[in-house]
PDB file of N, CA, C and O in Angstrom:
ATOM      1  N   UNK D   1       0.831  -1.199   0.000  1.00  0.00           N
ATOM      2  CA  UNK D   1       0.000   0.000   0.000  1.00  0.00           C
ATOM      3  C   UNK D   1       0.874   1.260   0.000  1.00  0.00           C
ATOM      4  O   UNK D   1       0.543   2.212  -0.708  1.00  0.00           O
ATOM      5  N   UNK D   2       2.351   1.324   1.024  1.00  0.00           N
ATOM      6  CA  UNK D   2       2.960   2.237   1.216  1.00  0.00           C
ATOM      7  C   UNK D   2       3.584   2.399  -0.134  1.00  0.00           C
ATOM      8  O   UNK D   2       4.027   3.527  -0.350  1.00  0.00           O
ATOM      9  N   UNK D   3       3.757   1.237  -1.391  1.00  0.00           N
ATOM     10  CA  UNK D   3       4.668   1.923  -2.594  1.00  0.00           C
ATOM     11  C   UNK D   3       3.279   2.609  -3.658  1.00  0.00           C
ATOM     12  O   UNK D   3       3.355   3.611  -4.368  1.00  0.00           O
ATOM     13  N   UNK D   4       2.537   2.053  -3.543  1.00  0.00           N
ATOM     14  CA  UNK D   4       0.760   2.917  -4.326  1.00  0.00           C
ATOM     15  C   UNK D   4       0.580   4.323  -3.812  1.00  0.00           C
ATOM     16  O   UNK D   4       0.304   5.271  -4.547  1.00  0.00           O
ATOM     17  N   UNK D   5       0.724   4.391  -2.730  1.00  0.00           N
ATOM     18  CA  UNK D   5       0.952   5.732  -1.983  1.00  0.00           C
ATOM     19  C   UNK D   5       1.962   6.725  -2.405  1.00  0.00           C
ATOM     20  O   UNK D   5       1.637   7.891  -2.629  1.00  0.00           O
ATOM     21  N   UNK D   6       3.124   6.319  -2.514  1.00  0.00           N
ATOM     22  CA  UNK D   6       4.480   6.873  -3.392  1.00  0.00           C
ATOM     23  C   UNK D   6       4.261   7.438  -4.604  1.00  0.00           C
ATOM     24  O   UNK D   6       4.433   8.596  -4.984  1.00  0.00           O
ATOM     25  N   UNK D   7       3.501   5.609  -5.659  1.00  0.00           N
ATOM     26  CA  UNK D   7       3.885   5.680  -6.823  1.00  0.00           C
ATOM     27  C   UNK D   7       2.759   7.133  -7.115  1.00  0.00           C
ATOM     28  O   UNK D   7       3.416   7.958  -7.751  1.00  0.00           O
ATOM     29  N   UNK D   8       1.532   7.586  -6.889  1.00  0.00           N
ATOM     30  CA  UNK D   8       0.446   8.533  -7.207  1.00  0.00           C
ATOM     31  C   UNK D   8       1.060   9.680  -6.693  1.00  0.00           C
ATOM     32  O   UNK D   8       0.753  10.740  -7.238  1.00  0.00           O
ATOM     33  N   UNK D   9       2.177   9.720  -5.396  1.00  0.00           N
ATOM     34  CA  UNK D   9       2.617  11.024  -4.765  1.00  0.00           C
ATOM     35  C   UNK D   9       3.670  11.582  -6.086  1.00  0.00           C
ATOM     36  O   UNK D   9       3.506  12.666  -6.647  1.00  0.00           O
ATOM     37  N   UNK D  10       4.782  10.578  -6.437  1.00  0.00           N
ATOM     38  CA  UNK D  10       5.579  10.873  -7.791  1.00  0.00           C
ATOM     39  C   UNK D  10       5.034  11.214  -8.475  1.00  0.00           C
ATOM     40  O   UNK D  10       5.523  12.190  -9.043  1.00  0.00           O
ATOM     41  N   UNK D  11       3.491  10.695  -9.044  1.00  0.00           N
ATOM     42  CA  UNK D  11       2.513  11.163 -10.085  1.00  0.00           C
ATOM     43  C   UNK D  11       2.272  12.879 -10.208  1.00  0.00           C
ATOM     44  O   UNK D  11       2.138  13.670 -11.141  1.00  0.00           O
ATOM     45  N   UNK D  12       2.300  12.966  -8.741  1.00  0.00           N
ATOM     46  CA  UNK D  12       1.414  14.021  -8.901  1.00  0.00           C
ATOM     47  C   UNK D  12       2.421  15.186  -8.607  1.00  0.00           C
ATOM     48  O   UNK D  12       2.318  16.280  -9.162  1.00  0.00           O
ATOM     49  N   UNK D  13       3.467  14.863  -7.638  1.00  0.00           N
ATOM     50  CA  UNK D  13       4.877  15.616  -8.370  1.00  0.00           C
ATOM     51  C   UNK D  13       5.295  15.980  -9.614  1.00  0.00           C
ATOM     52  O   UNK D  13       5.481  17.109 -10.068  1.00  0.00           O
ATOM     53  N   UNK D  14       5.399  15.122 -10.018  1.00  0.00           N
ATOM     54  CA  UNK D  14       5.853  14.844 -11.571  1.00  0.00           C
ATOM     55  C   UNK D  14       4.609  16.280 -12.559  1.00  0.00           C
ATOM     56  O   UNK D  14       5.097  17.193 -13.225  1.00  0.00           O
ATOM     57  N   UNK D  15       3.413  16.126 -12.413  1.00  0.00           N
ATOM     58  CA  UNK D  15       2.516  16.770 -13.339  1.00  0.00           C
ATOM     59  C   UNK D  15       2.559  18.244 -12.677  1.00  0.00           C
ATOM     60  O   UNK D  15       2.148  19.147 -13.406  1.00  0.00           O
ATOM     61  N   UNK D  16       3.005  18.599 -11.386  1.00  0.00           N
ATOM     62  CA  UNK D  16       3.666  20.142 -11.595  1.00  0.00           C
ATOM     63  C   UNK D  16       4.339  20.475 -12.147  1.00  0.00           C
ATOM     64  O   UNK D  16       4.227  21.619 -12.589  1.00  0.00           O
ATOM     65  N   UNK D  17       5.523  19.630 -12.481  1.00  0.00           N
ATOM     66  CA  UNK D  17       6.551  20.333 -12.790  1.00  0.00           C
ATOM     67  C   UNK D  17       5.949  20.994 -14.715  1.00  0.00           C
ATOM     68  O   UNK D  17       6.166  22.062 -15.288  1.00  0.00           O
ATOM     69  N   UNK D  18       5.210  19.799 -15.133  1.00  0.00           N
ATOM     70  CA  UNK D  18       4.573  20.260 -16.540  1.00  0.00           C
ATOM     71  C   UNK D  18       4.708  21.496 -17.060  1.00  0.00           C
ATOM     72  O   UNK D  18       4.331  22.336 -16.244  1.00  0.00           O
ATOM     73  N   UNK D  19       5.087  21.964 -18.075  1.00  0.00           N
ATOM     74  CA  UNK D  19       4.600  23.466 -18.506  1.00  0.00           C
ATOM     75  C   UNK D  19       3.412  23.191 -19.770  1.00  0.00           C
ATOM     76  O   UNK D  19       3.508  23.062 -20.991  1.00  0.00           O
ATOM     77  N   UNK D  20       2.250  23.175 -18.793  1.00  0.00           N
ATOM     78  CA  UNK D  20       0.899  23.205 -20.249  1.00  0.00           C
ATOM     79  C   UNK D  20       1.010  23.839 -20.722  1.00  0.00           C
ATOM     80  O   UNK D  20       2.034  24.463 -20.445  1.00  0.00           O
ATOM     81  N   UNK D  21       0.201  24.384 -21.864  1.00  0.00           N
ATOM     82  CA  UNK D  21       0.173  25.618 -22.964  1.00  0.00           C
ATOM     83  C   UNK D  21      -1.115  26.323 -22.314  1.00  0.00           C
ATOM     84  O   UNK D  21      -2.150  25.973 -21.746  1.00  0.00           O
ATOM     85  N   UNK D  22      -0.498  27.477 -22.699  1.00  0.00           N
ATOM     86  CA  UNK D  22      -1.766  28.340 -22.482  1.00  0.00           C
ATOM     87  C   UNK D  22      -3.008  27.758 -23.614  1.00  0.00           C
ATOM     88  O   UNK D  22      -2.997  26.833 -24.427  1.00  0.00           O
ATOM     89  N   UNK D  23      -4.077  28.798 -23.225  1.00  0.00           N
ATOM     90  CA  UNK D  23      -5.340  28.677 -24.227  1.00  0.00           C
ATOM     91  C   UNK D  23      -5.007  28.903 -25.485  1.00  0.00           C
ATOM     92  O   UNK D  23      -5.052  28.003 -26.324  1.00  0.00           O
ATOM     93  N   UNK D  24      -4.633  30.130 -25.766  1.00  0.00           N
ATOM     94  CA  UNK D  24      -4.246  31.006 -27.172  1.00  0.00           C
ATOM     95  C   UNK D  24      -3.171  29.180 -27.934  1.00  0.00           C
ATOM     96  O   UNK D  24      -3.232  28.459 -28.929  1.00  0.00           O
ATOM     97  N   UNK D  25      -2.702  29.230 -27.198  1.00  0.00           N
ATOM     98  CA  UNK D  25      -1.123  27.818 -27.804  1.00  0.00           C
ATOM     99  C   UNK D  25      -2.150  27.254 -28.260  1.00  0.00           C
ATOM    100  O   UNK D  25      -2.601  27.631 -29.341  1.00  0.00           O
ATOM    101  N   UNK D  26      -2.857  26.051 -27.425  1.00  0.00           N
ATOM    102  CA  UNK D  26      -3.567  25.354 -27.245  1.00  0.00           C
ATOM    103  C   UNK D  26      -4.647  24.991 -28.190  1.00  0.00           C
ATOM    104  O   UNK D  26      -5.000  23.841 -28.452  1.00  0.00           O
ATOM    105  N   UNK D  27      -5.302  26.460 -28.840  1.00  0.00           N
ATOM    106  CA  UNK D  27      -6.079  26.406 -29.818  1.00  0.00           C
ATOM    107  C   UNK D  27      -5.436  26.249 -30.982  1.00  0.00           C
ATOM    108  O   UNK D  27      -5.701  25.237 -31.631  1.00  0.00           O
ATOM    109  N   UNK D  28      -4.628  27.038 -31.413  1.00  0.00           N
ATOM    110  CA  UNK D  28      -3.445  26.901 -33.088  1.00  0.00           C
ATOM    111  C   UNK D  28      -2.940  25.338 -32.866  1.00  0.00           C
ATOM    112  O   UNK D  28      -2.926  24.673 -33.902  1.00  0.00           O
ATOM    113  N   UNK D  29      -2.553  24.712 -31.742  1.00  0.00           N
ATOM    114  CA  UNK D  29      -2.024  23.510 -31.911  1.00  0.00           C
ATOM    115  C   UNK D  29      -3.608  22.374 -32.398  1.00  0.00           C
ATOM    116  O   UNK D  29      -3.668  21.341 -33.064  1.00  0.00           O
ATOM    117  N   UNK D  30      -4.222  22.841 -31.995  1.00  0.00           N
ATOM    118  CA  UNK D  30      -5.722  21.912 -32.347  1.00  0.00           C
ATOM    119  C   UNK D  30      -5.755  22.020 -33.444  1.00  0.00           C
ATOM    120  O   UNK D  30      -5.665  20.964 -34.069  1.00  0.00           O
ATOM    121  N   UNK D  31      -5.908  23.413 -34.311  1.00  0.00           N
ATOM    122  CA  UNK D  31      -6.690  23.978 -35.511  1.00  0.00           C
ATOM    123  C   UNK D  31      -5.516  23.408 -36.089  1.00  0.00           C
ATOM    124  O   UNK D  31      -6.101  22.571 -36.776  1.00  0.00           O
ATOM    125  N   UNK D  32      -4.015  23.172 -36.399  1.00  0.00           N
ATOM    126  CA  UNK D  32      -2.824  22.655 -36.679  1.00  0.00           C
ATOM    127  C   UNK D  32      -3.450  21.426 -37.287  1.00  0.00           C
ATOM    128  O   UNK D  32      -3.392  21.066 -38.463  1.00  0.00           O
ATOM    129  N   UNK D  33      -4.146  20.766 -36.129  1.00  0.00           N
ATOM    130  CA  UNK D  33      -3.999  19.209 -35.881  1.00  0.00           C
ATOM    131  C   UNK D  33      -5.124  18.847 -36.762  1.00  0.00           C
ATOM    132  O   UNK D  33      -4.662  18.379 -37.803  1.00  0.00           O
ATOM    133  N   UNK D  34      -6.170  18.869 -36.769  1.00  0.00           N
ATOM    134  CA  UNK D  34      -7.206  18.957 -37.289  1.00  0.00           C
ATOM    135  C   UNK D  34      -7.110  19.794 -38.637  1.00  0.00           C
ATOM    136  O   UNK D  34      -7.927  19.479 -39.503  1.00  0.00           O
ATOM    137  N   UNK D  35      -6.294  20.733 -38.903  1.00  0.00           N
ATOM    138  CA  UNK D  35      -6.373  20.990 -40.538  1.00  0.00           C
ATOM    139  C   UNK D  35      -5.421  19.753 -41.340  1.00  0.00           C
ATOM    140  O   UNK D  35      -5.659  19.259 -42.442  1.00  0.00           O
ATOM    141  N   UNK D  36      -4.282  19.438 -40.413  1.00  0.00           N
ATOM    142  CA  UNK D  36      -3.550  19.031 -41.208  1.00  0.00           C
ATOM    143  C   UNK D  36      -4.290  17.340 -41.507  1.00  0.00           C
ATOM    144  O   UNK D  36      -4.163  16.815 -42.614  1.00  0.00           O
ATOM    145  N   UNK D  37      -5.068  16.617 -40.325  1.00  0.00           N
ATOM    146  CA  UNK D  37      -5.603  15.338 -40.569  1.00  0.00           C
ATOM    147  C   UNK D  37      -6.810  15.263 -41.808  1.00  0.00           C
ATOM    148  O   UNK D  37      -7.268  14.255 -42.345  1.00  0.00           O
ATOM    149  N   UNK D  38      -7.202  16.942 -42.095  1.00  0.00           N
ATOM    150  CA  UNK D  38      -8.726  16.742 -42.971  1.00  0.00           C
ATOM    151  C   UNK D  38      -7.742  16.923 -44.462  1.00  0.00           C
ATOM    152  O   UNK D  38      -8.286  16.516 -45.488  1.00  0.00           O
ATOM    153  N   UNK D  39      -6.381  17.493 -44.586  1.00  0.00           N
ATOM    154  CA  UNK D  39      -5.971  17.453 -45.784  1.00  0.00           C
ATOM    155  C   UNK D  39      -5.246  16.162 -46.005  1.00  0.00           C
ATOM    156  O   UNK D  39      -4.944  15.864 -47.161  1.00  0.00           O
ATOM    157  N   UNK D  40      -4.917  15.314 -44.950  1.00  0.00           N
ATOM    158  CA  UNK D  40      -4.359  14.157 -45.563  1.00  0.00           C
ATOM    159  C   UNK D  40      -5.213  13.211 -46.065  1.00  0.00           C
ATOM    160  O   UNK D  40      -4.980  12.383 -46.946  1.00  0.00           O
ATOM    161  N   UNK D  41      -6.800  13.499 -45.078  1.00  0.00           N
ATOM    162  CA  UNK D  41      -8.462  12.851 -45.260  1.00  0.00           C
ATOM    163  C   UNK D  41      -8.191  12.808 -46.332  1.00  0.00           C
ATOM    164  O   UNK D  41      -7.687  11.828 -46.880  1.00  0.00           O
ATOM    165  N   UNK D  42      -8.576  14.280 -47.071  1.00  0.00           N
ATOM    166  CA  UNK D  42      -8.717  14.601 -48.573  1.00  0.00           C
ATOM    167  C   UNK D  42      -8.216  14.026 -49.929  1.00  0.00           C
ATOM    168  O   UNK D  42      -8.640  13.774 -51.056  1.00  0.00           O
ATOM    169  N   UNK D  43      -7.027  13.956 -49.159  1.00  0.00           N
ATOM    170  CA  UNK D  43      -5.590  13.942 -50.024  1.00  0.00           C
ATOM    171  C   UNK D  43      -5.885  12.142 -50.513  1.00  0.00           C
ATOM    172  O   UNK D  43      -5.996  11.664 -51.642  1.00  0.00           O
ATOM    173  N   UNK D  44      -5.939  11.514 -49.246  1.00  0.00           N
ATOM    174  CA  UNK D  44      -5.590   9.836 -49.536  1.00  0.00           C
ATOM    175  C   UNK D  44      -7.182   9.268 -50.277  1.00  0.00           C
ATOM    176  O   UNK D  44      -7.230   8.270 -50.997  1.00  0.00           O
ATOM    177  N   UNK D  45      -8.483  10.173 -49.909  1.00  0.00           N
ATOM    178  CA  UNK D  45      -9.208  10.086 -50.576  1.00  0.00           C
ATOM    179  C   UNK D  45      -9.452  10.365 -52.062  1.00  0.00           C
ATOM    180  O   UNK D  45     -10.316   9.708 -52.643  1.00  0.00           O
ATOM    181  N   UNK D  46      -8.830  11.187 -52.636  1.00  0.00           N
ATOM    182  CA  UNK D  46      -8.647  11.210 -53.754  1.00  0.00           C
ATOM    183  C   UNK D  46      -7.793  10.639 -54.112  1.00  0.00           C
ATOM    184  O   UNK D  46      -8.030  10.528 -55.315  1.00  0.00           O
ATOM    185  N   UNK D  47      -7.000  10.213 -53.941  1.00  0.00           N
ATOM    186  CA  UNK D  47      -5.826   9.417 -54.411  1.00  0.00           C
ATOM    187  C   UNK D  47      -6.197   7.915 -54.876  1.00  0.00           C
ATOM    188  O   UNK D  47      -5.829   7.294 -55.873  1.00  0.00           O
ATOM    189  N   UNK D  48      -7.249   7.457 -53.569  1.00  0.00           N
ATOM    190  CA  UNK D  48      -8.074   6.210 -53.661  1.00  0.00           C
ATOM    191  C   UNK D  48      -8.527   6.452 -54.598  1.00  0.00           C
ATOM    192  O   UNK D  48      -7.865   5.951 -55.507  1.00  0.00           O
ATOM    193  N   UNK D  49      -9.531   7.095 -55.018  1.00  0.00           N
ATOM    194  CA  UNK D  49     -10.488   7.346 -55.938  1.00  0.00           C
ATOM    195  C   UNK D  49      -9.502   7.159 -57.470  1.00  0.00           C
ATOM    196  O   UNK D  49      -9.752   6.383 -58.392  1.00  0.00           O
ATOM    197  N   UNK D  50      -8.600   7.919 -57.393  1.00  0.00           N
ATOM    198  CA  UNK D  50      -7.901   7.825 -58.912  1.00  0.00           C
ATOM    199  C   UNK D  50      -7.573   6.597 -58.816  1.00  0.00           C
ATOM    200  O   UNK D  50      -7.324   6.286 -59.981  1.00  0.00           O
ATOM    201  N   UNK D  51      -7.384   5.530 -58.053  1.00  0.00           N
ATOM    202  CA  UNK D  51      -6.140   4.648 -58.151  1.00  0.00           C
ATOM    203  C   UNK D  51      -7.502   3.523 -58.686  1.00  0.00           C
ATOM    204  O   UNK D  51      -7.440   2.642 -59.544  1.00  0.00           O
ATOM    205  N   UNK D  52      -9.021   4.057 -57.590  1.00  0.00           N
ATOM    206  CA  UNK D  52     -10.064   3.032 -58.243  1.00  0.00           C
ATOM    207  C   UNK D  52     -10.207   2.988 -59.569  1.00  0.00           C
ATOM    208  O   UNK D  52      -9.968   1.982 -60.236  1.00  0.00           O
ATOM    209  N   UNK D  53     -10.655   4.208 -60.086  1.00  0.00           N
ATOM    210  CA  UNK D  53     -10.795   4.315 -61.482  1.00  0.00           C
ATOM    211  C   UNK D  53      -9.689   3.994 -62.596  1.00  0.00           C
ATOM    212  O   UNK D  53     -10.077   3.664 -63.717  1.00  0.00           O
ATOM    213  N   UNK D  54      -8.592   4.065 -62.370  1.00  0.00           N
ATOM    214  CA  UNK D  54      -7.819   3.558 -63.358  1.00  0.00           C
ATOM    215  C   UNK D  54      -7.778   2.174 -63.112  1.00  0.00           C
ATOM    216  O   UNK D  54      -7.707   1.604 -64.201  1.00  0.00           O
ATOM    217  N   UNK D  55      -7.790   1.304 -62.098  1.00  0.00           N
ATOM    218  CA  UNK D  55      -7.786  -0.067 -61.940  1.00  0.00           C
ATOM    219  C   UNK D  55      -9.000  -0.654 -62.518  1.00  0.00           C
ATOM    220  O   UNK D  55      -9.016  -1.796 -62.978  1.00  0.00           O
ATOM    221  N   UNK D  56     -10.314   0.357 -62.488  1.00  0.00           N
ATOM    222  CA  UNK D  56     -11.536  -0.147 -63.177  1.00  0.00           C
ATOM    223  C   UNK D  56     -11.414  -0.200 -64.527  1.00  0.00           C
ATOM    224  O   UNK D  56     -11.848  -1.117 -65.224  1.00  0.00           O
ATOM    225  N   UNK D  57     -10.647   1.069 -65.037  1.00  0.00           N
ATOM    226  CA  UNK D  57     -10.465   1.510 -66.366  1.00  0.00           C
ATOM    227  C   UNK D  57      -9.520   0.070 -66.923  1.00  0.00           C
ATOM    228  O   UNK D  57     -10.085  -0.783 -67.608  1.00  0.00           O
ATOM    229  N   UNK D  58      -8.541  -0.020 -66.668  1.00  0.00           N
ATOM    230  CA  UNK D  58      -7.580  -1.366 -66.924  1.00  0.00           C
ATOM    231  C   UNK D  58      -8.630  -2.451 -67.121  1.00  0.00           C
ATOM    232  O   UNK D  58      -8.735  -2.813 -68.293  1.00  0.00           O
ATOM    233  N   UNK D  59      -9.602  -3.182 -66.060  1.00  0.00           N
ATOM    234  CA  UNK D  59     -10.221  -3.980 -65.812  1.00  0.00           C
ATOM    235  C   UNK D  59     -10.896  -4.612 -67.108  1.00  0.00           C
ATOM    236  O   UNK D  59     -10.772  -5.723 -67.623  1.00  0.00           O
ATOM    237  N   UNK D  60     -11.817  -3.258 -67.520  1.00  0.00           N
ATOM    238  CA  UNK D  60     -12.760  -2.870 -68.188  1.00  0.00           C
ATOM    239  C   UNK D  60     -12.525  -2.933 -69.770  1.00  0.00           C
ATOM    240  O   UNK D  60     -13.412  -2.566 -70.541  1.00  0.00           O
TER     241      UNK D  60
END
């Protein structure tokens, strides 16, 4: 029990020392994150799409 006691006291040591981001950071790192996942969305989706149609086109 006495090292569970420790291991959550280190825990919670440990997450002061953190430097979070402010709000302002916080938001550009989201809008970052989320633009860059909807252009790779985009990106590999069309890419699929061409790679269908010429494999249909070949097929065909």
């Amino acid at each position: 029990m006495q090292r569970l006691k420790k291991f959550f006291s280190d825990i919670f040591r440990e997450m002061r020392k953190v430097s979070w981001p402010k709000r302002k950071e916080l938001t550009r790192y989201t809008i970052t994150v989320f633009s860059t996942v909807a252009f790779f969305a985009a990106f590999f989706a069309v890419l699929d799409l061409g790679i269908s149609k010429l494999i249909r086109f070949i097929i065909e």
